[in-house]
Coordinates of C-alpha atoms in Angstrom, one line a residue:
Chain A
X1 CA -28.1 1.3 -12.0
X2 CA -25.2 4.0 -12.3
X3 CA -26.6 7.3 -14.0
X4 CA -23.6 8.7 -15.0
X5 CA -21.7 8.2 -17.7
X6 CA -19.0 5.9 -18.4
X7 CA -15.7 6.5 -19.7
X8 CA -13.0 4.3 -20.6
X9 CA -9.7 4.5 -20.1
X10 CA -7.9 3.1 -22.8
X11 CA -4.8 1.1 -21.0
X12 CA -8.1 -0.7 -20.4
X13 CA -7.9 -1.9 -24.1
X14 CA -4.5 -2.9 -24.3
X15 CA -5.0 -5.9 -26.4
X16 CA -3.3 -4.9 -29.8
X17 CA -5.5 -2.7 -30.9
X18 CA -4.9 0.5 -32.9
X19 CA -6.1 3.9 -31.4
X20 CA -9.0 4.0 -34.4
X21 CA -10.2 0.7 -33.8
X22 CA -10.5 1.5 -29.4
X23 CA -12.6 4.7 -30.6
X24 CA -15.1 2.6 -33.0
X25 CA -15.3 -0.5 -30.4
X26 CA -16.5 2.4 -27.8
X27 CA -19.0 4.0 -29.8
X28 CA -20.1 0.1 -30.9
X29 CA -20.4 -0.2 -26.9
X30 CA -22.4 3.2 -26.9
X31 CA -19.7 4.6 -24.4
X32 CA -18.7 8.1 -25.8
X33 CA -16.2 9.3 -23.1
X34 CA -12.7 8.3 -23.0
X35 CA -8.9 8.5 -21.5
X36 CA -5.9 7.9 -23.9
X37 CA -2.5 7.4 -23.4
X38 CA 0.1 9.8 -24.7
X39 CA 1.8 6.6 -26.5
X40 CA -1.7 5.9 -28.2
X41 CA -1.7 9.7 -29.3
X42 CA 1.7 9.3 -31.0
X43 CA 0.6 6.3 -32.6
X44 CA -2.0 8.0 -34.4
X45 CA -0.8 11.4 -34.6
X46 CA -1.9 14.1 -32.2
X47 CA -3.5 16.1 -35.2
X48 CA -5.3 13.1 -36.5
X49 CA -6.3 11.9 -32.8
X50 CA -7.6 15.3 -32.2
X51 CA -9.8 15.2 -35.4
X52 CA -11.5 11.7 -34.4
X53 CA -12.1 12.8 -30.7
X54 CA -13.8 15.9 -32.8
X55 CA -15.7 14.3 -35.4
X56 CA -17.2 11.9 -32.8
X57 CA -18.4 13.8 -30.5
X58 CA -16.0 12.3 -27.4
X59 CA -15.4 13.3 -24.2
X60 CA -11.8 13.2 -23.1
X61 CA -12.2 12.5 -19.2
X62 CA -8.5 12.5 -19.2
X63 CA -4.8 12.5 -20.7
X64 CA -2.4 9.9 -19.3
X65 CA 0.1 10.7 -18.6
X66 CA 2.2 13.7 -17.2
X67 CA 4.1 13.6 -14.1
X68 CA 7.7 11.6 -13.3
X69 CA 9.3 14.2 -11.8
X70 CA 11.7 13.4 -9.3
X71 CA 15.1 12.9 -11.1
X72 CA 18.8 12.3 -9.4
X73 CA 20.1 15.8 -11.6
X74 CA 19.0 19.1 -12.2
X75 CA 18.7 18.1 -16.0
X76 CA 16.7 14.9 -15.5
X77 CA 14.4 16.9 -13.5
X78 CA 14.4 19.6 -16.3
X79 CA 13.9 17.4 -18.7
X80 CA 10.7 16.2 -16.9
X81 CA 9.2 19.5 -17.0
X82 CA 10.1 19.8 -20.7
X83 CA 7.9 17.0 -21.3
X84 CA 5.1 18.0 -19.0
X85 CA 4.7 21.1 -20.9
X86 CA 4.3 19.2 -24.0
X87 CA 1.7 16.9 -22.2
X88 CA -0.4 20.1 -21.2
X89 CA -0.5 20.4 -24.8
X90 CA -1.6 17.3 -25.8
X91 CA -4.1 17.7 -23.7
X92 CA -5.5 20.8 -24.4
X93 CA -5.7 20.0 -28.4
X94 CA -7.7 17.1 -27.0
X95 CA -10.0 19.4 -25.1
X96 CA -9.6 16.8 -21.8
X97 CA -10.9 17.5 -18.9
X98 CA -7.8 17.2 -17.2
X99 CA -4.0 15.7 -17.1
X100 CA -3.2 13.1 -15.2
X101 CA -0.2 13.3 -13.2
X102 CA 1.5 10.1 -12.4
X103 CA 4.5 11.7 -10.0
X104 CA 6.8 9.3 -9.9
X105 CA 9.3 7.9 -7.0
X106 CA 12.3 7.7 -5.8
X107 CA 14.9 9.1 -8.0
X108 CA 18.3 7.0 -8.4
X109 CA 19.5 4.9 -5.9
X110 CA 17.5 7.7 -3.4
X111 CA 16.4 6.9 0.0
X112 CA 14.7 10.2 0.5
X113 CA 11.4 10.1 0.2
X114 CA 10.5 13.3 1.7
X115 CA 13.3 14.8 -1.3
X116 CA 11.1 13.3 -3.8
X117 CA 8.1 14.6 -2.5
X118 CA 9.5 17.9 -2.6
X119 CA 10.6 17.6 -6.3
X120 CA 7.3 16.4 -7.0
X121 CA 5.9 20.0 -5.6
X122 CA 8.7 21.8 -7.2
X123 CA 7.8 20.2 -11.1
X124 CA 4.3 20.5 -10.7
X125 CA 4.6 24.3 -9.8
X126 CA 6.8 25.1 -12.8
X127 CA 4.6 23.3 -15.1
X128 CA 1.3 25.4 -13.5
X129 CA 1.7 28.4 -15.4
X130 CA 1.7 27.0 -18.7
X131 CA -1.4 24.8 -17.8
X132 CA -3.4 27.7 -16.7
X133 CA -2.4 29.4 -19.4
X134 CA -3.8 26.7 -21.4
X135 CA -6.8 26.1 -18.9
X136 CA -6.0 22.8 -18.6
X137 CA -6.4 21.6 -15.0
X138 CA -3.5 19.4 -12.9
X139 CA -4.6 16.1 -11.6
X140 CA -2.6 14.4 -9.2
X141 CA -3.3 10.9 -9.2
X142 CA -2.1 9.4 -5.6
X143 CA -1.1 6.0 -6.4
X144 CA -1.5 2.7 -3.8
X145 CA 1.7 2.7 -1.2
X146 CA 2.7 0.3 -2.7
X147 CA 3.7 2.2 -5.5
X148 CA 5.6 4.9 -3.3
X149 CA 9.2 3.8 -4.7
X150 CA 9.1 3.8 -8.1
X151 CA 5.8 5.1 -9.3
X152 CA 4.3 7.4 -7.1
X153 CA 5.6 9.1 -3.5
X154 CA 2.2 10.8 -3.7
X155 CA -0.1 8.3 -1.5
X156 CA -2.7 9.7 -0.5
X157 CA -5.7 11.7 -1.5
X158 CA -4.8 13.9 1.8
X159 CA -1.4 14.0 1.1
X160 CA -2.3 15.0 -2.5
X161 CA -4.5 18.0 -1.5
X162 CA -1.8 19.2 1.2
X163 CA 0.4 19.9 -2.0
X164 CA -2.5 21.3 -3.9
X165 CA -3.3 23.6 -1.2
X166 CA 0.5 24.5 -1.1
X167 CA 0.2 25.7 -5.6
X168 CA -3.2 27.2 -5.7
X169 CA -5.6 27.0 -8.5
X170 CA -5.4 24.9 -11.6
X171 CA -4.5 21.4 -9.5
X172 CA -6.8 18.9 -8.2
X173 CA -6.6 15.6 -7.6
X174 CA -8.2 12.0 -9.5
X175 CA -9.3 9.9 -7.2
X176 CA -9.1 6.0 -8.5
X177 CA -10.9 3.5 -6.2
X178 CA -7.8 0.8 -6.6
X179 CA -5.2 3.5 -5.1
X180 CA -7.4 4.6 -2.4
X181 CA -10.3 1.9 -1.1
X182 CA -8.0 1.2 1.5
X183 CA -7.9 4.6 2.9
X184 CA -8.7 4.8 6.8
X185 CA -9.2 8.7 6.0
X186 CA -11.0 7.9 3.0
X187 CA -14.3 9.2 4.1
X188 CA -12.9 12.5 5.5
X189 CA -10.5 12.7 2.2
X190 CA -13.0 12.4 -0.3
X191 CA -15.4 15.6 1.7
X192 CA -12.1 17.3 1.9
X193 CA -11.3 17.4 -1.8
X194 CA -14.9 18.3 -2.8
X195 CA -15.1 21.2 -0.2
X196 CA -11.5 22.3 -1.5
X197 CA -13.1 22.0 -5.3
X198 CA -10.4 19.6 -6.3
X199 CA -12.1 16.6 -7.7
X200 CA -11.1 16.1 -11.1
X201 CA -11.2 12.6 -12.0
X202 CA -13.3 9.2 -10.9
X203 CA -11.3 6.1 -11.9
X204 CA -12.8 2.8 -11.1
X205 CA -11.6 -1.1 -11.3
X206 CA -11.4 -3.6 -8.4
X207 CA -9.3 -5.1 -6.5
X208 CA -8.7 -8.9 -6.7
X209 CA -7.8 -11.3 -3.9
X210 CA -5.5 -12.6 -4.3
X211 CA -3.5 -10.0 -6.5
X212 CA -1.1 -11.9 -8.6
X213 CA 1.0 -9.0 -9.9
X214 CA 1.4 -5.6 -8.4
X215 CA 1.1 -3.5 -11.3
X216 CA -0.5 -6.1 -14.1
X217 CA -3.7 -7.8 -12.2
X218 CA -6.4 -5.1 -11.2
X219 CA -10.0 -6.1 -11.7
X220 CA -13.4 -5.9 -13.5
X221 CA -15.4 -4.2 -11.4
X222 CA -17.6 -6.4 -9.1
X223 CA -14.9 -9.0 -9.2
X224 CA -12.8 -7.7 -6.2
X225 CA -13.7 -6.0 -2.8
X226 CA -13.8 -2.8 -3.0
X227 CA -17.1 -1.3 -2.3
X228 CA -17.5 0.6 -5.4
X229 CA -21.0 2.2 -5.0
X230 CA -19.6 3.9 -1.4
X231 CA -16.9 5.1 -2.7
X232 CA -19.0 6.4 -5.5
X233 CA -21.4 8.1 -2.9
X234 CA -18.9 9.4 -0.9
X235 CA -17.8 11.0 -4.1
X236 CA -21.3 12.0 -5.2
X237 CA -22.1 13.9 -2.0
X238 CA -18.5 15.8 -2.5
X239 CA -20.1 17.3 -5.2
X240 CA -18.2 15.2 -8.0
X241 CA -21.2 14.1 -11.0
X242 CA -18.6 13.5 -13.6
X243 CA -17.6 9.9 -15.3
X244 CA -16.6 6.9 -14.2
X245 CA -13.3 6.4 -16.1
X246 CA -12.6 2.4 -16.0
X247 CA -8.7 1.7 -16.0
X248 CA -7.5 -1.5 -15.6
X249 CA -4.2 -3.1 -16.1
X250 CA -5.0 -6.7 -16.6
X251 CA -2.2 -8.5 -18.2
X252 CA -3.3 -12.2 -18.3
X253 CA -7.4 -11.8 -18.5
X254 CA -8.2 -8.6 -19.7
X255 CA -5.6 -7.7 -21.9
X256 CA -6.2 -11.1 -23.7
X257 CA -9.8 -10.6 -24.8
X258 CA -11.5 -8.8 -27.6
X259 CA -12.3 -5.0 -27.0
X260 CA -16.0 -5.7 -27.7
X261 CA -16.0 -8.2 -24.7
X262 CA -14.1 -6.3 -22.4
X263 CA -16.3 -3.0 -22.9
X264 CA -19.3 -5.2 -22.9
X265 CA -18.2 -6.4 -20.0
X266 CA -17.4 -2.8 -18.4
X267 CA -21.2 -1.6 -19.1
X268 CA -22.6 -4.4 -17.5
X269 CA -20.6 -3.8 -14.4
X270 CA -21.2 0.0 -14.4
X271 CA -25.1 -0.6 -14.5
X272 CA -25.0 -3.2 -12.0
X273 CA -22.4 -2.6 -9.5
X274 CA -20.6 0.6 -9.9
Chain B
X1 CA 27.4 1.5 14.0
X2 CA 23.9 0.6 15.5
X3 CA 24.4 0.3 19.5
X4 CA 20.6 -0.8 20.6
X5 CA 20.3 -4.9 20.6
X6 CA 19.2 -7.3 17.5
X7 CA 16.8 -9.2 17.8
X8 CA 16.0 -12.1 15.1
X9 CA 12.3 -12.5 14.0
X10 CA 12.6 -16.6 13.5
X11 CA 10.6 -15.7 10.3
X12 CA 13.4 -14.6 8.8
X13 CA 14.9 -18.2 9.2
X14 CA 12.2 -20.5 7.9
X15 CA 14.9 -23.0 5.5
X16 CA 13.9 -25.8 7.8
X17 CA 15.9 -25.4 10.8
X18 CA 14.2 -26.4 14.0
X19 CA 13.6 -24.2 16.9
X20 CA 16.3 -25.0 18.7
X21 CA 19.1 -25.2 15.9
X22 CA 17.8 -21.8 15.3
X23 CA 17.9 -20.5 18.6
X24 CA 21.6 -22.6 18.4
X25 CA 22.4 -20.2 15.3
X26 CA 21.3 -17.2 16.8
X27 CA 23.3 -17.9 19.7
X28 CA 26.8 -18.6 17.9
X29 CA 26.0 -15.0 15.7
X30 CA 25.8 -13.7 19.3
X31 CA 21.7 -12.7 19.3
X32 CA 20.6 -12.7 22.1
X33 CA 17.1 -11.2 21.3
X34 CA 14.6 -13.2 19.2
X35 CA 11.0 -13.4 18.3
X36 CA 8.8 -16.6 17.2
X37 CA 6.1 -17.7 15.9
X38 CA 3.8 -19.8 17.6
X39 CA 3.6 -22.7 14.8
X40 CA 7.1 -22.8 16.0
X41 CA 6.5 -22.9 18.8
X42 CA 4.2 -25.6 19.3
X43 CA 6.5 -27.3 16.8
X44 CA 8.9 -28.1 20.1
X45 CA 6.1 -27.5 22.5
X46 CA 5.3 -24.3 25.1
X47 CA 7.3 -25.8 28.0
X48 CA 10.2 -27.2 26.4
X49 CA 10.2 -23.4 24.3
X50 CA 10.3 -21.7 27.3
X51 CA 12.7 -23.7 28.7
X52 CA 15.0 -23.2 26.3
X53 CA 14.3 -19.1 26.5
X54 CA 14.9 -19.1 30.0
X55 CA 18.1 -21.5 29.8
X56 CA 19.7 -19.1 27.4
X57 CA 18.8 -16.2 29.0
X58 CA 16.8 -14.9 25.6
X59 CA 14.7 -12.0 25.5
X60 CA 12.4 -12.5 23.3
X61 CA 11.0 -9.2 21.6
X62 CA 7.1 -10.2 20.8
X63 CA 5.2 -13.6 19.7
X64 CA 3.9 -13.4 16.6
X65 CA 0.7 -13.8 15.9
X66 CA -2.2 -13.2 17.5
X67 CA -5.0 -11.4 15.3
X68 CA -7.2 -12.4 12.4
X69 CA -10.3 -11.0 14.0
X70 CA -12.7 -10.8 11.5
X71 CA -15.0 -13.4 10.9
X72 CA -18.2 -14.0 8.8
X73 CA -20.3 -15.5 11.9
X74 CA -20.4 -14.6 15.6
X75 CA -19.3 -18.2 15.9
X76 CA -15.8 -17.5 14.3
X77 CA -15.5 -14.0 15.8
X78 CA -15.8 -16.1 19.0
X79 CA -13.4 -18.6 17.6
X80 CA -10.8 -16.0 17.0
X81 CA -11.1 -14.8 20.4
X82 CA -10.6 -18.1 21.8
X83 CA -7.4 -17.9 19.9
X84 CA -5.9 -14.8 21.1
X85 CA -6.8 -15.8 24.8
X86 CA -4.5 -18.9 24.1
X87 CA -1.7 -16.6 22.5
X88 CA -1.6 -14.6 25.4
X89 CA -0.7 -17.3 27.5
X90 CA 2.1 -18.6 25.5
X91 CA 3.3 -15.4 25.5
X92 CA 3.7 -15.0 28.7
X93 CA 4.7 -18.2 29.3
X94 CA 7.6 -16.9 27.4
X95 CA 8.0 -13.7 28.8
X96 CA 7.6 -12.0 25.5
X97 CA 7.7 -8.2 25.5
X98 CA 4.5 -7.9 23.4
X99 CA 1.9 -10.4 21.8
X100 CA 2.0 -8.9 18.2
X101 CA -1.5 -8.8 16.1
X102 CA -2.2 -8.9 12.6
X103 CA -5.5 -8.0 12.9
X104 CA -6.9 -9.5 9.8
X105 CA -8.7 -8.5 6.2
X106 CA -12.0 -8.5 5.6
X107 CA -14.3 -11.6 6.2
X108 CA -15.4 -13.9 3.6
X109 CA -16.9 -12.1 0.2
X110 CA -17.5 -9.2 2.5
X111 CA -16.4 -5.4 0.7
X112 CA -17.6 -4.0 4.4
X113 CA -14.1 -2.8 5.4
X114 CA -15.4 -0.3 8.1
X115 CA -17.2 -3.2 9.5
X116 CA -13.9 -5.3 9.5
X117 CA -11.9 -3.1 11.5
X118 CA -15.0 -2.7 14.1
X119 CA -14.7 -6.0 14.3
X120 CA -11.0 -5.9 15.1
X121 CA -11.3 -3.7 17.5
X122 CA -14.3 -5.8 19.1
X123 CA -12.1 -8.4 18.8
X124 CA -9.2 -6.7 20.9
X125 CA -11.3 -5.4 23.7
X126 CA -12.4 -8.9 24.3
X127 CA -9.0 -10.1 24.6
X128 CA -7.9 -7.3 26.4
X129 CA -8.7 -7.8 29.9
X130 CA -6.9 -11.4 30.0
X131 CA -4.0 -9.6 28.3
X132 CA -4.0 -6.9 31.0
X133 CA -4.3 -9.6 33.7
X134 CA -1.0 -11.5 32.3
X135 CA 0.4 -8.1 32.0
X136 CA 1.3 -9.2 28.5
X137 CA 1.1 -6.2 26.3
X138 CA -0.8 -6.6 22.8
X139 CA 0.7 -5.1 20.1
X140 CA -1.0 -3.9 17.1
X141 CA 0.6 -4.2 13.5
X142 CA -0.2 -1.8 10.8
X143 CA 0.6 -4.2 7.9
X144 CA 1.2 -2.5 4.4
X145 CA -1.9 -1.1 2.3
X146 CA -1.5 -3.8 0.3
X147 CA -2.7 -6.1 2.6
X148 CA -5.5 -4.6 3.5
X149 CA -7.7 -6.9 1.8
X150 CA -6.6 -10.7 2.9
X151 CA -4.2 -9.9 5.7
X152 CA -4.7 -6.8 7.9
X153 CA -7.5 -4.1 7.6
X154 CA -5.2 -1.6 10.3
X155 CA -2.9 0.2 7.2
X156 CA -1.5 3.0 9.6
X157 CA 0.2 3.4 12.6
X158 CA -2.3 6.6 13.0
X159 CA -5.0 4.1 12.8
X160 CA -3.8 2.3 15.2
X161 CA -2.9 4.5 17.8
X162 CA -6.8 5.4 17.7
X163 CA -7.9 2.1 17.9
X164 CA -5.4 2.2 20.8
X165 CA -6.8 5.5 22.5
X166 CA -10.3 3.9 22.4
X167 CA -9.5 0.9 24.0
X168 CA -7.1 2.0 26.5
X169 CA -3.8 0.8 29.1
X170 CA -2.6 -2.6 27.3
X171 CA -2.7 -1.5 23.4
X172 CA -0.1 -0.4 21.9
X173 CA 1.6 -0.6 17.9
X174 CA 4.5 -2.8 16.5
X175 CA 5.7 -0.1 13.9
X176 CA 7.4 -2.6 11.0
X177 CA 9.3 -0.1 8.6
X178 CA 8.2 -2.6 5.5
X179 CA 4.5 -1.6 6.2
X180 CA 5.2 1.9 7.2
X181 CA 8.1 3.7 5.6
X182 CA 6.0 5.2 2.8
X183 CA 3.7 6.7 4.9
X184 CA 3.7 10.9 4.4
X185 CA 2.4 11.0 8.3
X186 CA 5.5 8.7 9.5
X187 CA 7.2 11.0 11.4
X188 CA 3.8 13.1 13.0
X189 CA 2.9 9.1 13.7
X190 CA 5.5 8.1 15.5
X191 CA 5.9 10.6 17.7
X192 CA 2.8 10.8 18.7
X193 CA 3.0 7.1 19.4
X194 CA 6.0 7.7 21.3
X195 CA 3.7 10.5 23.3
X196 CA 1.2 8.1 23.8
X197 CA 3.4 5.6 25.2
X198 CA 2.7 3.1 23.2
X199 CA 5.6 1.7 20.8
X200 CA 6.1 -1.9 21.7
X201 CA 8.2 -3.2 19.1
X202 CA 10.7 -1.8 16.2
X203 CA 10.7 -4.2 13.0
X204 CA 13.2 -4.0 10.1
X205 CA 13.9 -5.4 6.7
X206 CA 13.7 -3.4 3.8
X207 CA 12.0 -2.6 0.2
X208 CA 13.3 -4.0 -3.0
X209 CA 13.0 -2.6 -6.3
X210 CA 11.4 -4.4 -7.5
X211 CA 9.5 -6.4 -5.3
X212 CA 8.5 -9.6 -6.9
X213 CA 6.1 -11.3 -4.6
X214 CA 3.5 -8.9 -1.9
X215 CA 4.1 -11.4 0.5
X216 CA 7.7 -13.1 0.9
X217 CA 9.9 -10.9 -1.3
X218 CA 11.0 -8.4 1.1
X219 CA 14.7 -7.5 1.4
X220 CA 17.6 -7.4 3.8
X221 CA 18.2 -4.1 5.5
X222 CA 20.5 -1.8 2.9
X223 CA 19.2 -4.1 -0.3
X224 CA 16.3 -1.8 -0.7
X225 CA 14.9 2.0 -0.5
X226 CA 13.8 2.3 3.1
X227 CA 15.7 4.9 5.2
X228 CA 16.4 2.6 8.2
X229 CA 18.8 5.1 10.1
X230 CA 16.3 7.9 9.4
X231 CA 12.9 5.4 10.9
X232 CA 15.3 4.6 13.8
X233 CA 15.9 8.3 14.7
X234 CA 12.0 8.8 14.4
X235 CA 11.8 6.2 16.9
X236 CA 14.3 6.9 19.6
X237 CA 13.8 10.5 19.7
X238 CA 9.7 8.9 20.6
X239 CA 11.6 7.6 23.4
X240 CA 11.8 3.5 22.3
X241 CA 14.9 2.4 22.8
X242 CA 14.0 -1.5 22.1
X243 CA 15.7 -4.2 20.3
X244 CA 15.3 -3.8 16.6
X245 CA 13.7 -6.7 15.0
X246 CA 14.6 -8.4 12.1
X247 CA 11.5 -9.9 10.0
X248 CA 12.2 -10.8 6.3
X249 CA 10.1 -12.8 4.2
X250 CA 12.1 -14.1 1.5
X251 CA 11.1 -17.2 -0.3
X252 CA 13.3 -16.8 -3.4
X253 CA 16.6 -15.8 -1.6
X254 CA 17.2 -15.6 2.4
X255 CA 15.0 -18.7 3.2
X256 CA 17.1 -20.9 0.4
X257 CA 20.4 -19.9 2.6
X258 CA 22.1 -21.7 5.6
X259 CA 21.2 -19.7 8.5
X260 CA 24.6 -18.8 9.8
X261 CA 24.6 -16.8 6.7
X262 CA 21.4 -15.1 7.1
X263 CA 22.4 -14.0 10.4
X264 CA 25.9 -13.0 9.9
X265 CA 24.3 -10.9 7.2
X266 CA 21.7 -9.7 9.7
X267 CA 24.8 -8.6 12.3
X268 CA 26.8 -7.2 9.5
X269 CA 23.9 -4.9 7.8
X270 CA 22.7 -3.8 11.5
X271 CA 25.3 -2.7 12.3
X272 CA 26.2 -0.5 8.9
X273 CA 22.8 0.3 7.8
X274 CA 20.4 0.5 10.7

């Protein structure tokens, strides 16, 4: 059985339901940790979101989402950082325990990977003052390759940390299982980014064979092949106790069934195979 | 203008044509280079195959596939084998440059994917002194992330080229841009690979946005975001000079067309955009 705690990530409840009713299903569910979406912030209010998160006791393991930076002009990719500093925000009134950073791909019609990699670097180091000001810590969230054009040119856990290194303190990186089980270097990543002190985040899912959509078909845990409880380990012995944060995108299962049964559902797998 | 020779993966024709009318249509676009599979292969028979290479004076740039390593039982391991001792032979009986593996996803329900790529490389040291004994050269595929699960557990050409350094003379990596251009390591990668001696093959297509399918939804070189020109400098300056390949999976558009036009497309865009 998994000791830690649980947190849900609340693009895992995308089934309709309003901000208010995600928080009561949790705490019905006896999970008390969770991961918004800016979108279900506005839809609520950031005040009035703030007050529930408050006046029940949550944890926020996470605000999604800041990031998107590369851009094909100087203004799109100011306009980026504009709204990064306003996520930093959002998180902070939250009290989160981090931002996610989604970094987004290639800009345009671009080719250049390796340009959008360094506009990546560049956005995140002129968001960085603001967030330390605000002690809210940077997570990079290295998305699966196959995301590379048009979500995410940050791949890696390594790569991830190499740009961490590069800005200092106040970045780290979340580390979700579906993004990296594939890894080769996983083993050596994960040591890495605990001996670096960059672990900020533990997303879990799983990953289904076959996959019928790229973005809209991750798993339950314990449905796919990913060998959650290594990962977790490997994660464990970096040093990282915090929550397991389920995300999953699930379109045509998930997405389609009652919040009680999904997070039902979510508990069962945490104790069992997580 | 790309001066190296084009070569024509017959993958990229599958609408229905035989082998020899597409050997007859890669002939009239003025290929000279081409690469099969072995169901076609077989579909005409070895000899009569190898007939028609030798009559036409074809080079053909690698037979695809040999691979698919792991098993669930020493039984199928042994099967597998068996396999790639046969493909070795028709390779040579073609006077392919390289048998090309996909090495295969994990076995059965199995989330061990450690212990699928030992058993890949198992798998290729047993193959590997009747490869070294037809002097056929095995080349190992990284195959996209993505397919790490059901198709190929060997995600980077860095992975490869260890798998490579362990086994020894006779290995060496088919570097596919599809599966490779989002790597941050590409460039370190393939030069070391070049260093190492061991690029065998040069594959192109390219990335739509968006792709719709994982599997048989990739693009025609200059339809998508991969840098070709950029992947074929990384190359050459590594010191492979080597046809590049043309390998595109396209259910929904290239394999619905007449292959005269697929391959006057193929000529066209290789020699703009490669």
């Amino acid at each position: 059985m998994a000791e830690g705690q649980l947190s849900i990530n609340l693009a895992t409840l995308r089934n309709g339901a309003s901000f208010g009713e995600m928080v009561d299903a949790c705490l019905a569910a006896g999970v008390t940790a969770i991961a918004p979406w800016r979108d279900q912030i506005a839809s609520v209010g950031l005040a009035e979101a703030a007050r529930i998160v408050r006046a029940n006791g949550l944890r926020v393991t996470g605000l999604c989402r800041g990031g998107m930076f590369p851009a094909d002009s100087a203004a799109g990719r100011q306009a980026a950082i504009d709204d990064n500093l306003k996520a930093i925000d959002e998180a902070a009134a939250l009290n989160a325990d981090c931002l996610v950073l989604v970094v987004g791909g290639l800009p345009g019609s671009s080719k250049d990977i390796v340009g959008a990699r360094q506009m990546v670097s560049d956005g995140i180091a002129a968001m960085l003052p603001h967030a330390r000001a605000a002690n809210m810590p940077l997570a990079i969230e290295p998305l699966h390759p196959m995301y590379a054009a048009d979500r995410a040119c940050v791949n890696t856990i390594g790569q991830a940390l190499d740009i961490a290194a590069q800005l200092g303190e106040g970045v780290g990186v979340a580390i979700d299982v579906y993004h990296v089980w594939w890894d080769p270097d996983l083993a050596a990543a994960v040591a890495r980014a605990g001996r670096e002190g960059r672990i900020l985040a533990h997303h879990i899912c799983d990953w289904l064979v076959p996959t019928r959509d790229m973005l809209l078909d991750r798993g339950m845990m314990g449905d796919g092949v990913i060998d959650l409880k290594s990962i977790r380990a490997m994660i464990e012995a970096a040093g990282f106790f915090g929550p397991q944060e389920v995300e999953i995108f699930s379109r045509d299962n998930w997405w389609k069934r009652p919040s009680g049964e999904v997070l039902a559902t979510c508990v069962e797998r945490f104790e069992t195979v997580c």
